[in-house]
Amino acid sequence: MMQPPKTDSTVAMKAGDTLLSVRNLNKHFPIKDGILQKVVGQVRAVDGVSFDIRRGETVGLVGESGCGKTTLSQCVAGLTDPTSGEILFNTGQGSQLGDGDRIDKLPKDRYRTFRRNVQMVFQDNFASLNPRQLVVDIIGRPLKVYREASGSDLTERVVALLEQVGLGRQHLYRYPHQFSGGQRQRISIARALALDPELIILDEPTSALDVSVQAQILNLLGDLQKERQLAYLFVTHDLGVVRHMADRMITMYLGKVVEQGPTETVFQQPAHPYTEALLAAKPDLADDPDKPFALLEGTIPDPARPPLGCRFHTRCPRVTPSCGWEIDDIVRFLEADESLFQSLQGVERRSARDADLIFKDPASAVALQEAMKSSSVPEAMRAATERLTVEGSRLRATFSEVDEVQLTERGPEHFAACKLDHLSR
Amino acid sequence: MTSNLEGTEPPVIAEVRDLRVHFGSKRGRVHAVDGVGFQIRDGEMLGLVGETGCGKSVTGRAFLNLIPQPPAIIAGGEVLFRPRGGAACPACAGSGCHACGQTGGETLDLLKLPQDRMRQIRGARIAMIFQDPGKALNPTLTIGVQMAEVFLQHKSDELLQDAGISADDRNLAANALRRIAHQEDRWLDRRLKRFPPLRQAAGRIQQALDARVAAALAETQIANPLRVMRAYPHELSGGMRQRVMIAQALACDPDLIIADEPTTALDVTIQARILELIKTLQERHRTAVLYISHDLSLVRKVCDRVAVMYAGRVAEVGTVSDVFSNPRHPYTQGLLAAVPRAGARRGHLASIPGSVPELVNPTPGCRFADRCSQVMPACTQLDPVLGSVGEGHSVACFLEHPPHAGAAKIEKALTE
């Protein structure tokens, strides 16, 4: 077995206290256009996210592709710099996390402590293991960088790590391509464990693996957590895995947290329609096989122009008039109608909720007005329409103003960002 | 969920018999598919599940003769297919005999069919939905153009009729148009196309073609088919691309669709919609579907019957309810126990120890023997064969069928 490495963070600590805290984190990517590469917009990949990770717990982060979960995990690992917001990490200086623990302001030696205590396991183990290095070099590298071991001591440490993940001495001098997918993921985990970290960020660690291999890896992660008091940030889109692994889970949609809470509570009583839809879309072997799929309309909107109000309102099956209807919803509705969309010439916006839509001919404007009053648009959208007047070939539409949705408390440690107080079933 | 509502079994539309596909490699012959056999009945959805490398995709591709040779070597077996409304069976002249499965239709061995016959079947009678629509669609053509290829290839006579050119017209213009519709146009035809009256007739063909493409797209619930037809694949989202693939597969109303992991590249919410779509279209057209997947919970949800494959062989076949509620093969049991599910939280998942064996020059015996918890001496010496354990439920395992049950087979195996 490995000797416990002596780091600042191994000073006495009680399990359960906050290890890492993310506060109002934003990561925006600029969209550049033209010869001068002028910034014309921002993709808000992560938009005002806050959460805590405690020592020894597993936090699941779920959402569809493009919801910002990978960007968020990279910010937490210190691999990209957030646009704004704070990430605080307990480097063992005091019990309360404060401004001095911001990872972008840490002095050099404490930053090294942070880096060695937060490790990452990537999804694609083909890309994350150097094909030209031997396993002993891959796993031994963190130990060399931090001057933990050298020479035969290093080899012994690597062997100990390999044995912990279910491999052995015979694998030391092999290249990554000589291993199967599950074994390569074990090597990735051994590398992450080398410096005895406190937090491991697992970015879809099993999505490329078969079920039986996935079970082996999940069991290994569970054992290691028990043995070493590890905290995991488990990024995945597989809800079955989250339910099996996570103590708490966070659901993200278009860069925002829509729900967070203890896993079992969220699974049994989801408080956000998006979480509810995600849970219903994934069949479980324990379900009744004849239960119909709960289907979600449409696709994720463009993250460069996220919908106002609740970002999920364009697809939500439980949408209300106060969910943030806007002019872009009319444009999305028009895109599905070939003839009306062709005759649309422009949109003159007074604000995001008040605009003139200019058509080629008055008939199209009247046709849209009729459509907007009929059942072809959601009832909630009709109820939210304050003004819908036609002047010649211009249609003026105004929607009522609503407040932003905030995360509100729904139970112990259970938060959701939805206008509805509870979801009736 | 069962397909035989009237009590009569629908006819077997396709059958794989003892299929063996090997791949040549530096280290020897890889027995990727080694004696696979199952039947697909008309209008049913058969799930083919197994882990990576068990040969399920190769089996699926054998139906379309899409296995590249070399490196593959088809070492034996048959892939039989009976198209609906095909020619009469040569053995019994349509009255129904054992050779044609009482259908009276002709039986084709897809592996021995000449290339031009295969071209007529591929896309028209058997279609395929590929795993990654981003790779399967041509990035340089618009959706409308690549969808049109299906109709030009298989439905050009109907297109000509829609455009008002009957099969009896044999004048210069009609022949030129016929060549255009059959994609056999020469440079002269392309020149001629510019002059009336050919231009008008060619326009009518194009219109008929566009109408068919739009109708096919509309059937997969694409909201705005005309806009999608003008778009290139990269302009569409993953779910939309998969809808286009499904529209393309269903365009000629095939008898059998091979769906090779159609939702693996998609998000859960989109996946649910695509599955629902495949299921409703399959029920509407009464098409048989071979649904290849590694996701057990999805197969349980959408399929009627399921075949579990392991290391190039079928381990267990049966109805979905039988196999999932009462798995008889240790591999199926292990696979089902390895899926995290509600209720069994935070404990240890039962994982199958070890990993999939290498299929280079395998020794006789059950392929699962070295990972099996209930291994017996016979398992490492003899090949288990599929044997019935209930109505329509078969398992290849000596636990169910002790070796002495098939004495002749063992003697043969021992003497060889």
CSV table of C-alpha atoms in Angstrom, one decimal, chain A residues 164-348:
chain,number,residue,atom,x,y,z
A,164,GLN,CA,-5.5,-0.1,-6.5
A,165,VAL,CA,-7.3,0.2,-9.9
A,166,GLY,CA,-7.2,-3.6,-10.6
A,167,LEU,CA,-4.1,-3.7,-12.9
A,168,GLY,CA,-0.7,-5.0,-12.0
A,169,ARG,CA,3.1,-4.9,-12.3
A,170,GLN,CA,2.9,-6.7,-15.7
A,171,HIS,CA,1.2,-3.6,-17.2
A,172,LEU,CA,4.0,-1.1,-16.3
A,173,TYR,CA,5.9,-1.2,-19.6
A,174,ARG,CA,3.0,-1.1,-22.1
A,175,TYR,CA,1.6,1.6,-24.3
A,176,PRO,CA,-2.0,2.8,-24.0
A,177,HIS,CA,-3.1,1.2,-27.3
A,178,GLN,CA,-2.3,-2.2,-25.9
A,179,PHE,CA,-5.2,-1.9,-23.4
A,180,SER,CA,-9.0,-2.2,-23.8
A,181,GLY,CA,-11.3,0.8,-23.2
A,182,GLY,CA,-12.0,-0.2,-19.6
A,183,GLN,CA,-8.4,-0.8,-18.8
A,184,ARG,CA,-7.4,2.6,-20.3
A,185,GLN,CA,-10.0,4.2,-18.1
A,186,ARG,CA,-8.4,2.5,-15.1
A,187,ILE,CA,-5.1,4.0,-16.1
A,188,SER,CA,-6.7,7.4,-16.2
A,189,ILE,CA,-8.1,6.9,-12.8
A,190,ALA,CA,-4.7,5.7,-11.5
A,191,ARG,CA,-3.1,8.8,-12.8
A,192,ALA,CA,-5.7,11.0,-11.2
A,193,LEU,CA,-5.1,9.2,-7.9
A,194,ALA,CA,-1.3,9.5,-8.0
A,195,LEU,CA,-1.1,12.7,-5.9
A,196,ASP,CA,-3.9,11.5,-3.4
A,197,PRO,CA,-6.3,14.3,-4.4
A,198,GLU,CA,-9.4,15.3,-2.5
A,199,LEU,CA,-11.6,16.0,-5.5
A,200,ILE,CA,-11.7,14.1,-8.8
A,201,ILE,CA,-13.7,15.6,-11.7
A,202,LEU,CA,-15.1,12.7,-13.8
A,203,ASP,CA,-16.2,14.0,-17.1
A,204,GLU,CA,-18.4,11.2,-18.6
A,205,PRO,CA,-16.0,8.5,-17.4
A,206,THR,CA,-18.1,5.6,-18.6
A,207,SER,CA,-20.1,6.8,-21.6
A,208,ALA,CA,-17.7,5.1,-24.0
A,209,LEU,CA,-17.8,1.8,-22.2
A,210,ASP,CA,-20.0,-1.3,-22.3
A,211,VAL,CA,-22.4,-2.0,-19.5
A,212,SER,CA,-20.4,-4.8,-17.9
A,213,VAL,CA,-17.2,-2.7,-18.0
A,214,GLN,CA,-19.1,0.4,-16.8
A,215,ALA,CA,-20.2,-1.6,-13.8
A,216,GLN,CA,-16.6,-2.6,-13.0
A,217,ILE,CA,-15.5,1.1,-13.2
A,218,LEU,CA,-18.3,2.4,-11.1
A,219,ASN,CA,-17.6,-0.2,-8.5
A,220,LEU,CA,-13.9,0.8,-8.5
A,221,LEU,CA,-14.8,4.5,-8.1
A,222,GLY,CA,-17.1,3.6,-5.2
A,223,ASP,CA,-14.5,1.6,-3.4
A,224,LEU,CA,-11.8,4.3,-3.9
A,225,GLN,CA,-14.2,6.9,-2.5
A,226,LYS,CA,-14.8,4.9,0.6
A,227,GLU,CA,-11.1,4.1,1.1
A,228,ARG,CA,-9.8,7.6,0.6
A,229,GLN,CA,-12.6,10.0,1.4
A,230,LEU,CA,-12.6,11.3,-2.1
A,231,ALA,CA,-15.1,13.9,-3.4
A,232,TYR,CA,-16.3,13.4,-7.0
A,233,LEU,CA,-17.9,15.8,-9.4
A,234,PHE,CA,-19.5,13.3,-11.7
A,235,VAL,CA,-20.4,14.9,-15.1
A,236,THR,CA,-22.7,12.6,-17.1
A,237,HIS,CA,-25.8,12.5,-19.2
A,238,ASP,CA,-26.7,9.0,-18.0
A,239,LEU,CA,-29.3,9.4,-15.2
A,240,GLY,CA,-29.1,5.7,-14.2
A,241,VAL,CA,-25.4,6.2,-13.4
A,242,VAL,CA,-26.1,9.5,-11.5
A,243,ARG,CA,-28.7,7.8,-9.4
A,244,HIS,CA,-26.3,5.0,-8.6
A,245,MET,CA,-23.3,7.2,-7.7
A,246,ALA,CA,-24.4,10.7,-6.6
A,247,ASP,CA,-25.3,12.0,-3.2
A,248,ARG,CA,-26.5,15.2,-4.7
A,249,MET,CA,-27.3,16.2,-8.3
A,250,ILE,CA,-27.3,19.4,-10.3
A,251,THR,CA,-29.4,19.7,-13.5
A,252,MET,CA,-28.2,22.2,-16.0
A,253,TYR,CA,-30.0,23.6,-19.0
A,254,LEU,CA,-28.4,26.2,-21.4
A,255,GLY,CA,-25.7,27.3,-18.9
A,256,LYS,CA,-28.0,27.7,-15.9
A,257,VAL,CA,-28.7,25.4,-13.0
A,258,VAL,CA,-32.4,24.6,-13.1
A,259,GLU,CA,-32.5,22.2,-10.2
A,260,GLN,CA,-30.2,20.9,-7.5
A,261,GLY,CA,-30.8,18.7,-4.5
A,262,PRO,CA,-30.3,15.2,-3.0
A,263,THR,CA,-30.4,12.6,-5.7
A,264,GLU,CA,-33.2,10.5,-4.3
A,265,THR,CA,-35.4,13.5,-3.7
A,266,VAL,CA,-34.8,14.8,-7.2
A,267,PHE,CA,-35.6,11.4,-8.7
A,268,GLN,CA,-38.8,10.9,-6.7
A,269,GLN,CA,-40.1,14.5,-6.7
A,270,PRO,CA,-38.5,16.5,-9.5
A,271,ALA,CA,-39.4,20.2,-9.0
A,272,HIS,CA,-38.4,21.4,-12.5
A,273,PRO,CA,-40.2,20.2,-15.7
A,274,TYR,CA,-36.8,19.8,-17.4
A,275,THR,CA,-35.5,17.3,-14.8
A,276,GLU,CA,-38.9,15.6,-15.0
A,277,ALA,CA,-38.6,15.3,-18.7
A,278,LEU,CA,-35.0,14.0,-18.5
A,279,LEU,CA,-36.1,11.4,-16.0
A,280,ALA,CA,-39.0,10.3,-18.1
A,281,ALA,CA,-37.0,10.1,-21.3
A,282,LYS,CA,-34.6,7.5,-20.0
A,283,PRO,CA,-36.1,4.1,-19.7
A,284,ASP,CA,-35.1,2.1,-16.7
A,285,LEU,CA,-35.0,-1.7,-16.4
A,286,ALA,CA,-37.1,-1.4,-13.3
A,287,ASP,CA,-39.9,0.5,-15.0
A,288,ASP,CA,-43.1,-0.9,-16.5
A,289,PRO,CA,-42.1,-1.6,-20.2
A,290,ASP,CA,-45.5,-0.4,-21.5
A,291,LYS,CA,-45.1,3.0,-19.9
A,292,PRO,CA,-45.1,5.5,-22.8
A,293,PHE,CA,-42.1,7.8,-23.3
A,294,ALA,CA,-42.7,11.4,-22.1
A,295,LEU,CA,-41.7,13.4,-25.1
A,296,LEU,CA,-40.1,16.8,-25.1
A,297,GLU,CA,-40.8,19.1,-28.0
A,298,GLY,CA,-38.1,20.7,-30.1
A,299,THR,CA,-34.4,21.0,-29.7
A,300,ILE,CA,-32.1,23.1,-27.5
A,301,PRO,CA,-32.3,26.8,-28.6
A,302,ASP,CA,-29.2,28.6,-29.8
A,303,PRO,CA,-27.0,29.3,-26.7
A,304,ALA,CA,-25.8,32.5,-28.3
A,305,ARG,CA,-29.4,33.9,-28.0
A,306,PRO,CA,-30.9,32.0,-25.1
A,307,PRO,CA,-34.6,32.5,-24.5
A,308,LEU,CA,-35.6,35.2,-21.9
A,309,GLY,CA,-37.1,34.3,-18.6
A,310,CYS,CA,-36.9,30.6,-18.0
A,311,ARG,CA,-34.7,29.3,-20.7
A,312,PHE,CA,-36.7,26.1,-20.9
A,313,HIS,CA,-40.0,27.8,-21.8
A,314,THR,CA,-39.7,27.0,-25.5
A,315,ARG,CA,-39.9,23.3,-24.8
A,316,CYS,CA,-41.6,23.1,-21.5
A,317,PRO,CA,-44.8,20.9,-21.3
A,318,ARG,CA,-46.0,22.8,-18.2
A,319,VAL,CA,-45.4,26.3,-19.5
A,320,THR,CA,-47.2,29.3,-17.9
A,321,PRO,CA,-47.9,32.9,-19.2
A,322,SER,CA,-45.3,34.2,-16.8
A,323,CYS,CA,-42.4,32.1,-18.1
A,324,GLY,CA,-40.9,34.8,-20.2
A,325,TRP,CA,-42.5,34.9,-23.6
A,326,GLU,CA,-40.7,37.1,-26.1
A,327,ILE,CA,-40.6,38.1,-29.8
A,328,ASP,CA,-38.1,35.4,-30.6
A,329,ASP,CA,-40.8,32.9,-29.7
A,330,ILE,CA,-42.8,34.3,-32.6
A,331,VAL,CA,-39.8,33.9,-34.9
A,332,ARG,CA,-39.3,30.3,-33.8
A,333,PHE,CA,-43.0,29.7,-34.5
A,334,LEU,CA,-42.6,31.2,-38.0
A,335,GLU,CA,-39.6,29.1,-38.8
A,336,ALA,CA,-41.8,26.1,-38.8
A,337,ASP,CA,-44.2,27.7,-41.4
A,338,GLU,CA,-42.5,27.9,-44.8
A,339,SER,CA,-44.8,30.4,-46.5
A,340,LEU,CA,-45.1,32.9,-43.6
A,341,PHE,CA,-41.4,32.7,-43.0
A,342,GLN,CA,-40.6,33.5,-46.6
A,343,SER,CA,-42.8,36.6,-46.6
A,344,LEU,CA,-41.3,38.0,-43.4
A,345,GLN,CA,-39.0,40.9,-44.3
A,346,GLY,CA,-37.7,42.1,-41.0
A,347,VAL,CA,-38.3,42.6,-37.3
A,348,GLU,CA,-38.0,46.0,-35.7
